[in-house]
Coordinates of N, CA and C and ligand atoms in Angstrom, one line a residue:
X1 N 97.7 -56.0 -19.1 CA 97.2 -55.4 -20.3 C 96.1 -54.3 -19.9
X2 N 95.8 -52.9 -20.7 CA 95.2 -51.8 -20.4 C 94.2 -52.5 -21.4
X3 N 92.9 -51.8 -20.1 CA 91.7 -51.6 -21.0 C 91.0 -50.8 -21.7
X4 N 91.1 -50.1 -23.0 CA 90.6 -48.6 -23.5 C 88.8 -49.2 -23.5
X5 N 88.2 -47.7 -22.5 CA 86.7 -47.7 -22.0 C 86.6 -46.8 -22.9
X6 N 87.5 -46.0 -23.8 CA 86.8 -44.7 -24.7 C 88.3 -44.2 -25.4
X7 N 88.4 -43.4 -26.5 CA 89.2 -43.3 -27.2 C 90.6 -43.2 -26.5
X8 N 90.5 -42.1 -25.6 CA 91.7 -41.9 -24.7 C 92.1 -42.3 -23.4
X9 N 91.4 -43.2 -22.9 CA 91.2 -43.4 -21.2 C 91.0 -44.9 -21.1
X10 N 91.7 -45.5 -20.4 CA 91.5 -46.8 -20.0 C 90.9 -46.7 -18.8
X11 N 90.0 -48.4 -18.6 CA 90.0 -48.4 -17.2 C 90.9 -48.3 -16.1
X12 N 92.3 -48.8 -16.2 CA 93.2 -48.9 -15.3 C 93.8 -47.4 -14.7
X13 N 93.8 -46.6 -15.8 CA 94.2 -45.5 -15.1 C 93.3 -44.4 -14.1
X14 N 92.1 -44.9 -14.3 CA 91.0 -44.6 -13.7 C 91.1 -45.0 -11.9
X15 N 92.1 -45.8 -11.7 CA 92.0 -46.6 -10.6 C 93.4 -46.5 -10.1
X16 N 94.2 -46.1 -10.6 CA 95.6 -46.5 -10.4 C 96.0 -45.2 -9.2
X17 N 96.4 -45.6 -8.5 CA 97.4 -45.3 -7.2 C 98.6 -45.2 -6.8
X18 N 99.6 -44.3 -6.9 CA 100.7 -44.6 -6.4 C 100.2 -44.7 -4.7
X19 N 99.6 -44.2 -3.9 CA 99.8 -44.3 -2.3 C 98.8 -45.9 -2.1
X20 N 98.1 -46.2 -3.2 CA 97.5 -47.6 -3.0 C 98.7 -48.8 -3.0
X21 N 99.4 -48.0 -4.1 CA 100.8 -49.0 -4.3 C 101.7 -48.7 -3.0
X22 N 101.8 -47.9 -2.7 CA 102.7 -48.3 -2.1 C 102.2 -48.6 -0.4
X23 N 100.9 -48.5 -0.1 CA 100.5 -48.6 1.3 C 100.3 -50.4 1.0
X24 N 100.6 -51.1 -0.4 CA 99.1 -52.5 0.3 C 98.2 -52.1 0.1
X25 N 97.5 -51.2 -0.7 CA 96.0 -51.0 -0.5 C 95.5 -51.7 -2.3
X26 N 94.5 -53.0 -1.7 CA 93.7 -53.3 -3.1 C 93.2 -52.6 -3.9
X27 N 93.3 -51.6 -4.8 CA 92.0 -50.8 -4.7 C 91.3 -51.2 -6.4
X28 N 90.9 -52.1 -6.1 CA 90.2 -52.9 -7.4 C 88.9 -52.0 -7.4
X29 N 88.3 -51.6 -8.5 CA 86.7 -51.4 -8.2 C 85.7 -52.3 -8.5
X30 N 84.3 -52.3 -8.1 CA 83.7 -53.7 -8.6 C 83.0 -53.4 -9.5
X31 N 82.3 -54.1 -10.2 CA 81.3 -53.8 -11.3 C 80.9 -52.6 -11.4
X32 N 80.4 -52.3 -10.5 CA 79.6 -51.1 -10.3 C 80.2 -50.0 -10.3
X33 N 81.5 -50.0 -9.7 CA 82.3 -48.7 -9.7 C 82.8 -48.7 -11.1
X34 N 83.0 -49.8 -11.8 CA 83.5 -49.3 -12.8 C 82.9 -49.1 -13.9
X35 N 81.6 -49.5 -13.7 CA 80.3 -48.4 -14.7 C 80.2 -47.0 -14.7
X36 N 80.3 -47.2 -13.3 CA 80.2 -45.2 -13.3 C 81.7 -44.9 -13.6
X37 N 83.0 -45.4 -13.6 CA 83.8 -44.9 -14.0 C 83.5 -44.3 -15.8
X38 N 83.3 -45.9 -16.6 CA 83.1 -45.6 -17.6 C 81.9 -44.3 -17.6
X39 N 81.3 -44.1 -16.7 CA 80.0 -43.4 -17.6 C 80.7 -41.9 -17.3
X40 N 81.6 -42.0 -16.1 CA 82.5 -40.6 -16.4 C 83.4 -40.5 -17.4
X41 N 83.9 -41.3 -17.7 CA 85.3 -41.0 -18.7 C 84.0 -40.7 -20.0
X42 N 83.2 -41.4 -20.4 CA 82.3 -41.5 -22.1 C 81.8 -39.9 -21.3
X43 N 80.9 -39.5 -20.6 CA 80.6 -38.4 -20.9 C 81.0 -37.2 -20.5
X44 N 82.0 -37.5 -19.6 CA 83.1 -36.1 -18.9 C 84.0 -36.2 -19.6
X45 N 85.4 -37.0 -19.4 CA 86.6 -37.0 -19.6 C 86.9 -37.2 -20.8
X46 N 86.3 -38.2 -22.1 CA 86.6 -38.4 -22.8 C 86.0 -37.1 -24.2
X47 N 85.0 -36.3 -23.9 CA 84.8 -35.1 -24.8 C 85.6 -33.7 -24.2
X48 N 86.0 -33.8 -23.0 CA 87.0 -32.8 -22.6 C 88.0 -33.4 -22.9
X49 N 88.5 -34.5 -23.4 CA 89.9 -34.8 -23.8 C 90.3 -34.0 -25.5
X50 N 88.8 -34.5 -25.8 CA 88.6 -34.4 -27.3 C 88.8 -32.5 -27.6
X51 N 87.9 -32.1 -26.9 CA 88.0 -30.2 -26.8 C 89.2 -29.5 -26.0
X52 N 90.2 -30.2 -25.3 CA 91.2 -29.5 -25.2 C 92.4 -30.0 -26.4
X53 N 92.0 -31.4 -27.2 CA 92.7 -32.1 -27.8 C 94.9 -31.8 -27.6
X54 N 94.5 -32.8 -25.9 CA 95.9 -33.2 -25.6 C 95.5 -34.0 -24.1
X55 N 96.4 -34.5 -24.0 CA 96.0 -35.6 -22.8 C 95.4 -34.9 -21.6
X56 N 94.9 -35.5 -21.0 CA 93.7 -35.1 -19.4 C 94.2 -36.2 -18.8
X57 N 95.2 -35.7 -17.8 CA 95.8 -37.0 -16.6 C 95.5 -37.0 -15.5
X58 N 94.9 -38.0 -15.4 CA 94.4 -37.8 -13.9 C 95.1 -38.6 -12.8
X59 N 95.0 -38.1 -11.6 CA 95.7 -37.8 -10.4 C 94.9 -38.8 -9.3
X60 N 93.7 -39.2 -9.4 CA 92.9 -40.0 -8.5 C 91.8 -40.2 -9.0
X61 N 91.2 -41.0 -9.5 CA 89.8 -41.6 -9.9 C 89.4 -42.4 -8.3
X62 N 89.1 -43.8 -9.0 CA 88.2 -44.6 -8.5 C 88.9 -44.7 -6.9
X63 N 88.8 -44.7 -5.5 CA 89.6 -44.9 -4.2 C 88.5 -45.9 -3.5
X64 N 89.0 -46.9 -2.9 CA 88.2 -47.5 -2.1 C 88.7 -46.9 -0.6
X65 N 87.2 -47.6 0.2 CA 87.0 -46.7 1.4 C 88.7 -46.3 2.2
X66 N 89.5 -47.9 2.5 CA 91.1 -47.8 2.5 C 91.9 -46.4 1.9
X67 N 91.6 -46.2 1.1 CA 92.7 -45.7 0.1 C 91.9 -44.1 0.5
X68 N 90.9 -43.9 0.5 CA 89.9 -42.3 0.9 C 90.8 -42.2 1.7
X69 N 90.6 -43.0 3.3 CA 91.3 -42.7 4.3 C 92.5 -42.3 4.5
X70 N 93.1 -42.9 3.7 CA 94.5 -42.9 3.7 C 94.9 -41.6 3.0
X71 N 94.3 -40.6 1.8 CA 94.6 -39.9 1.6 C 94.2 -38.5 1.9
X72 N 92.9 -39.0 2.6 CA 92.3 -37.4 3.8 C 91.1 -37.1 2.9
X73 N 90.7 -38.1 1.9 CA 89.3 -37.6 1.2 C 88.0 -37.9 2.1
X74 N 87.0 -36.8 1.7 CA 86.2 -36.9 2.6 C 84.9 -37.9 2.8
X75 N 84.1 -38.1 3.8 CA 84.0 -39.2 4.3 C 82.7 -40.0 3.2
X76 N 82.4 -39.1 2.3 CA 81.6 -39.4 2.0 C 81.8 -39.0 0.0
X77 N 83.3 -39.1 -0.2 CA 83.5 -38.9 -1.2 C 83.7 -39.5 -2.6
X78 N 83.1 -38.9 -3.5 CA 82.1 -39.5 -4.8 C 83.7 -40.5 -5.6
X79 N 84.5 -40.2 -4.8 CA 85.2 -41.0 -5.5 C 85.4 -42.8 -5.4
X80 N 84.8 -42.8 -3.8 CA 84.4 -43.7 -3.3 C 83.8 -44.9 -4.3
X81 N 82.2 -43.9 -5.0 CA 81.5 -44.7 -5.8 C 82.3 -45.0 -7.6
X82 N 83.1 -44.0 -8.0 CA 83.6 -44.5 -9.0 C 82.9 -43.4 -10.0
X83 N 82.5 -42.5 -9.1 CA 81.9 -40.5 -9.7 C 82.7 -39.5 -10.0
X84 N 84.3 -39.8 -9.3 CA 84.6 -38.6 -9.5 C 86.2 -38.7 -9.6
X85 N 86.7 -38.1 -10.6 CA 88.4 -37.7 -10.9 C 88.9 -36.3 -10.8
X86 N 89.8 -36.3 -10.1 CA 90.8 -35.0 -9.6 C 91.8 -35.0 -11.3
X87 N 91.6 -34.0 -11.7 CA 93.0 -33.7 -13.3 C 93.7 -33.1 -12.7
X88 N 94.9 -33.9 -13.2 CA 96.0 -32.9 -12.7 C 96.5 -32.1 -13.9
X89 N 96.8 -30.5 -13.4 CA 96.7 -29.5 -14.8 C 98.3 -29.3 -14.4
X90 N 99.0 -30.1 -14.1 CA 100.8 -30.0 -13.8 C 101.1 -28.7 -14.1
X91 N 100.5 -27.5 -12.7 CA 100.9 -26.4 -13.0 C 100.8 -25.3 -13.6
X92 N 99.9 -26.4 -14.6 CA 99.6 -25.3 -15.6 C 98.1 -24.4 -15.3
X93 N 98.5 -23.2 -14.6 CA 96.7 -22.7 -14.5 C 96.1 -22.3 -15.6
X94 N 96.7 -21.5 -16.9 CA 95.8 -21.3 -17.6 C 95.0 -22.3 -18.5
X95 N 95.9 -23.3 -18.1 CA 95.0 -25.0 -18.8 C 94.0 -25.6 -17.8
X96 N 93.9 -25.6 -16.6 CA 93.3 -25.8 -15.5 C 92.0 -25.1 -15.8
X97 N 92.2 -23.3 -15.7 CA 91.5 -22.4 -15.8 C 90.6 -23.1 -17.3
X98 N 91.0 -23.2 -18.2 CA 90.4 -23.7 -19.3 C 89.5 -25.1 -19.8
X99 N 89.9 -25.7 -19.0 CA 89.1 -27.4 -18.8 C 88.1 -27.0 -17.4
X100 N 88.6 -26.2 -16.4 CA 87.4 -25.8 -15.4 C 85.9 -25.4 -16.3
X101 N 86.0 -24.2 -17.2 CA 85.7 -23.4 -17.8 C 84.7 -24.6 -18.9
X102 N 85.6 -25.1 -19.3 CA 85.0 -26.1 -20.7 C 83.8 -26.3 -20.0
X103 N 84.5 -27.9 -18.8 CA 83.4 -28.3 -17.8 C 82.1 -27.4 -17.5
X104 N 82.4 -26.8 -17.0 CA 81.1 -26.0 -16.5 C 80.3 -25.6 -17.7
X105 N 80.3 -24.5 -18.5 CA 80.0 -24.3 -19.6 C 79.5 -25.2 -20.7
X106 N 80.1 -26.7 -21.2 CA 79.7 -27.5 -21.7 C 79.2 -28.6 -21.2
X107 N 79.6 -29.4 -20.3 CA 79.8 -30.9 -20.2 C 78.8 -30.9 -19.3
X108 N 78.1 -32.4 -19.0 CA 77.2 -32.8 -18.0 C 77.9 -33.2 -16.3
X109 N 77.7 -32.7 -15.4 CA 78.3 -32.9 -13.9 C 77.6 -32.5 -12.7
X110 N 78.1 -33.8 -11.9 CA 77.5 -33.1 -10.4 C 77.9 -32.4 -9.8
X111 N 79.4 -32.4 -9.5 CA 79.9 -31.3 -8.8 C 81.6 -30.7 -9.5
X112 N 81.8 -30.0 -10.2 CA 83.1 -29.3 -10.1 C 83.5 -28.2 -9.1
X113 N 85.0 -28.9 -9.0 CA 85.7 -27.9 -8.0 C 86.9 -27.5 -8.6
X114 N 87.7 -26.7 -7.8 CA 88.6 -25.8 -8.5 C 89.1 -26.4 -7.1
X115 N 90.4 -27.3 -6.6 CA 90.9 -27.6 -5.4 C 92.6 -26.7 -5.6
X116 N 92.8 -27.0 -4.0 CA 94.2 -26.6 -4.3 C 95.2 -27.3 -2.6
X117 N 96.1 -27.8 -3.1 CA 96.4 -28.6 -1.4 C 97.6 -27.0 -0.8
X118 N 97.9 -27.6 0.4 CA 98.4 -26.7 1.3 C 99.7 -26.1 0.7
X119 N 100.3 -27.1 0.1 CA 101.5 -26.7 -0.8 C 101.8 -26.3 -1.9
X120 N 100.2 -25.7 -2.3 CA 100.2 -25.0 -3.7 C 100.1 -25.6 -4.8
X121 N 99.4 -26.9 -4.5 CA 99.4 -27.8 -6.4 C 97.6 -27.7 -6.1
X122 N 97.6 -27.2 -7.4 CA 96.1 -27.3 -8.2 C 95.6 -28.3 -8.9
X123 N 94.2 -28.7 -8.5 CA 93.5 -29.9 -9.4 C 92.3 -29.3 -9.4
X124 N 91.6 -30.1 -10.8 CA 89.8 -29.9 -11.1 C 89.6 -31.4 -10.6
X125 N 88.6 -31.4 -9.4 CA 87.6 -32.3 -9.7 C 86.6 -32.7 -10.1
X126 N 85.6 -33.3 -11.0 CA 84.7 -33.4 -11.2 C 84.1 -34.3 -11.0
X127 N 82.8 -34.3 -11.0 CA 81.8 -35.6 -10.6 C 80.5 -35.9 -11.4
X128 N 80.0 -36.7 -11.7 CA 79.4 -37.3 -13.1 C 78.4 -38.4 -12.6
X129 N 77.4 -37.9 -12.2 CA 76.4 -39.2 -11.8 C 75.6 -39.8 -13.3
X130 N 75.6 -40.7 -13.7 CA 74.5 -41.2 -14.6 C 72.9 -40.9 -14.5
X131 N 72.7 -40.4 -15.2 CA 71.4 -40.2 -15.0 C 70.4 -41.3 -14.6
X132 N 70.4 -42.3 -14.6 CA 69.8 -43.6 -14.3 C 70.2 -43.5 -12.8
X133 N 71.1 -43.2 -12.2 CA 71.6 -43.4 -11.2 C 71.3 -42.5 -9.9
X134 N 70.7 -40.9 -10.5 CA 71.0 -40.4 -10.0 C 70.7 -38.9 -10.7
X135 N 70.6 -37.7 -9.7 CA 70.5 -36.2 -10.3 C 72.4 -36.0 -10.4
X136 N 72.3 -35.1 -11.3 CA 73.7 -33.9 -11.4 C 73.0 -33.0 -10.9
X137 N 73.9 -32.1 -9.9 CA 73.7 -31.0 -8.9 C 74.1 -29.7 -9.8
X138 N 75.2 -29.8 -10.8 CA 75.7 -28.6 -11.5 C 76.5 -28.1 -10.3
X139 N 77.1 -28.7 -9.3 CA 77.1 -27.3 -8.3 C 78.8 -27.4 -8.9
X140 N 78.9 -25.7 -8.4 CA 80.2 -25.5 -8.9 C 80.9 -24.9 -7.5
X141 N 81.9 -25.3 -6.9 CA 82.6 -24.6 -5.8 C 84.3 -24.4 -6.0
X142 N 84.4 -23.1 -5.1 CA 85.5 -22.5 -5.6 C 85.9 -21.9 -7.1
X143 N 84.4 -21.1 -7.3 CA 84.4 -21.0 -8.9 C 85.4 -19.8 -9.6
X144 N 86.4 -20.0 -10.3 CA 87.7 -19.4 -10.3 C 87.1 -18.1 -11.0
X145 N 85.8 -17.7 -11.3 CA 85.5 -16.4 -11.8 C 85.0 -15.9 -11.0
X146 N 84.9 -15.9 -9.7 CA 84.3 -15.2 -8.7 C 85.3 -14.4 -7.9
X147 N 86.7 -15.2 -8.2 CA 88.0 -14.4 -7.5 C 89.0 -13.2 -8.3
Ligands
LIG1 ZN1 88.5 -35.2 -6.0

């Protein structure tokens, strides 16, 4: 059974892996990761779901240290702690281009990126520290208005 953490987002999808599935890799989060998950989805994902009003699917949330490795994330990445989700904009750039845009412009975050892998597929990551927890950096890299 799915857990809904906010109107459109459960916890499970937050976590879910196809390369966890299919490597053996646990990738349960614990308590704690999955606070900060929630505290991304309530104040990132879930008002950008609401202002693009159509689903925001994401491609990688929560990864334990296993699961980083295995997919070439870096050594010290927020997804680790349960801070940060890659959207996948399936291709679509001017929708990509548009939720980049929201984020920055509206929403609370540590760091947005505009990524792109070797073979040409585009993702936004973003990352969402709680304030209790922690500063937001605002930093923006690879900022698509600069190109
Ligand atoms: Zn990412």
């Amino acid at each position: 059974m799915e857990t809904n953490i906010t109107m459109h987002f459960t916890i499970e999808e937050l976590y879910a892996s196809k390369t966890a599935n299919d490597k053996g890799i646990n990738n349960k989060p614990s308590v704690r990761e999955m606070v900060n998950l929630v505290y991304l989805a309530a104040y990132v994902l879930e008002p950008l779901r609401k202002a693009m009003g159509k689903p925001i699917i994401i491609s990688s949330g929560f990864r334990c240290e296993r699961l980083n490795k295995a997919v070439g994330g870096v050594s010290n990445s927020q997804h680790m702690k349960g801070q940060a989700a890659d959207i996948d904009i399936q291709g679509d750039m001017a929708f990509g281009k548009k939720i980049f845009e929201y984020i920055r412009n509206h929403l609370p975050f540590d760091q947005l990126i505009w990524e792109h892998s070797k073979s040409g597929t585009y993702w936004v990551h973003v990352s969402f520290v709680y304030p209790d927890f922690g500063k937001n950096r605002k930093k923006v890299i690879n900022d698509l208005l600069k190109k």
